[in-house]
Short mmCIF file of C-alpha atoms in Angstrom, two decimals:
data_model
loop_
_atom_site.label_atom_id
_atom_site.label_comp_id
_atom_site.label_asym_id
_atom_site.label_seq_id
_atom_site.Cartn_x
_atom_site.Cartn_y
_atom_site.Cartn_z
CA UNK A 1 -53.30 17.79 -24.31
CA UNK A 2 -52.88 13.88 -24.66
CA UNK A 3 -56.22 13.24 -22.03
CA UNK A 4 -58.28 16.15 -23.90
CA UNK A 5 -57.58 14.37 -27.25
CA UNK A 6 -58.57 10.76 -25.53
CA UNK A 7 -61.82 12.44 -25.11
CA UNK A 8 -62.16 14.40 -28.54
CA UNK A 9 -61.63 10.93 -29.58
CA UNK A 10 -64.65 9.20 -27.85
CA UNK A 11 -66.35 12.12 -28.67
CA UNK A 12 -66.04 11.26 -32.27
CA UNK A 13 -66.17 7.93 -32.07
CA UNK A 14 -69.42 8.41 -30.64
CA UNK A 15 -70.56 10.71 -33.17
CA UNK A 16 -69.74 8.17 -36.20
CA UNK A 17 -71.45 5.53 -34.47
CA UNK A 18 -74.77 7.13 -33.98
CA UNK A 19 -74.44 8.94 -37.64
CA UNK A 20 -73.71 4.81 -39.02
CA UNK A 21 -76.63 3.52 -37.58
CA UNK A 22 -79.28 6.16 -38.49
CA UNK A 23 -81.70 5.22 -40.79
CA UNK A 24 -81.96 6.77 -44.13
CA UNK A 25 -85.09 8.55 -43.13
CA UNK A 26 -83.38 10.31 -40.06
CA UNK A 27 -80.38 10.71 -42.37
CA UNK A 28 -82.94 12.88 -44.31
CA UNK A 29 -84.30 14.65 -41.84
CA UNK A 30 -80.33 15.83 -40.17
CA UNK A 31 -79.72 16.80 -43.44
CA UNK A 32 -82.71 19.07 -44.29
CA UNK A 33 -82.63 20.47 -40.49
CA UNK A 34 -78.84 20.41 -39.12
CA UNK A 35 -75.76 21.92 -40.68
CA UNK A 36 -73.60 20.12 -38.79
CA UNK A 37 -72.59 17.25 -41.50
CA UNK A 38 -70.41 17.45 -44.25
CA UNK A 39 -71.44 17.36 -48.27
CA UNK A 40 -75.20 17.98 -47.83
CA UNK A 41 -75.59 19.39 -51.36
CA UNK A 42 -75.13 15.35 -53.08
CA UNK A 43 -78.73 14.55 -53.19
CA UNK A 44 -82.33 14.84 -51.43
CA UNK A 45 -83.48 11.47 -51.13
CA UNK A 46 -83.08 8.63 -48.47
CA UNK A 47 -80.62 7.20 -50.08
CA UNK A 48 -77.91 9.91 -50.62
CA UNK A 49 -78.47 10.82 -47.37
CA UNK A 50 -77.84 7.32 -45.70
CA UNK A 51 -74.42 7.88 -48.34
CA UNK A 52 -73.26 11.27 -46.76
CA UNK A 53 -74.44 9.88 -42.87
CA UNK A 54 -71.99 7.32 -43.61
CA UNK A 55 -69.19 9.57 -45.18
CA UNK A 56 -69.54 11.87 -42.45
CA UNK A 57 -69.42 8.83 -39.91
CA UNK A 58 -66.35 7.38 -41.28
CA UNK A 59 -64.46 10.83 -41.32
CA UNK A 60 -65.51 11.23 -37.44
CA UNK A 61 -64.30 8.34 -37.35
CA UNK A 62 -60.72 8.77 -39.01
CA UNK A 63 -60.92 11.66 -36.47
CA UNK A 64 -60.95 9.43 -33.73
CA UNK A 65 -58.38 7.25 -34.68
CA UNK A 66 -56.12 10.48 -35.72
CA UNK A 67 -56.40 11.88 -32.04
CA UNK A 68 -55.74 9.01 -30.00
CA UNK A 69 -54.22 6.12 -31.88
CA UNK A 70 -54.82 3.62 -28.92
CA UNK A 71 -58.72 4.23 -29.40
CA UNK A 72 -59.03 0.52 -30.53
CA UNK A 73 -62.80 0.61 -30.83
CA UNK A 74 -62.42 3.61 -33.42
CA UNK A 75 -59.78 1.62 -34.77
CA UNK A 76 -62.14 -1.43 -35.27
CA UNK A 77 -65.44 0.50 -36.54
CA UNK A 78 -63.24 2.36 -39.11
CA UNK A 79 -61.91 -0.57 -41.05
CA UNK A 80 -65.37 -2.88 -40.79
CA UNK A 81 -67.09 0.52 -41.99
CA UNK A 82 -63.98 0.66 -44.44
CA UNK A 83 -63.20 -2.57 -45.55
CA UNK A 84 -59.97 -2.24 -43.98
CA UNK A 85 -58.69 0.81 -45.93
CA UNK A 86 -58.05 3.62 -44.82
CA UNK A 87 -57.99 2.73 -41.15
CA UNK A 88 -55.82 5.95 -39.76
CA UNK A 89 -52.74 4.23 -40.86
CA UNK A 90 -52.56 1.45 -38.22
CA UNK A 91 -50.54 -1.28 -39.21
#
């Protein structure tokens, strides 16, 4: 279980990478097309979108962190994206 969570956790990590550094247009467009992120009803525009890319990334990335506390890269993206809260409770 603890090398199939390791990769869950890259997986994820992954996954909130690519959804931080979309573009608010793209965040559009995977909201209008894909049901695959969270909280897609808070808005229509660029903006909200590039909001609930970013929630969605940072929960991936909690995700990350939760399966495999020595991912230290999910660690690190977590609290820059965070300001340091909320960082799966390393410390």
């Amino acid at each position: 279980i603890n090398s199939i969570n390791a990769y869950l956790s890259k997986l994820y990590y992954g996954y909130g990478t690519i959804l931080s550094e979309l573009p608010p247009s793209d965040c559009l467009s995977l909201m209008i097309e894909e049901s695959l992120l969270m909280d897609t009803k808070k808005g229509t525009d660029e903006s909200s979108a590039k909001m609930v890319c970013e929630s969605n990334a940072m929960n991936a990335l909690r995700l990350a962190v939760d399966l495999d506390g020595n991912n230290v890269v999910a660690m690190h993206m977590l609290a820059a994206m965070t300001g340091g809260e909320n960082d799966g409770g390393e410390g």
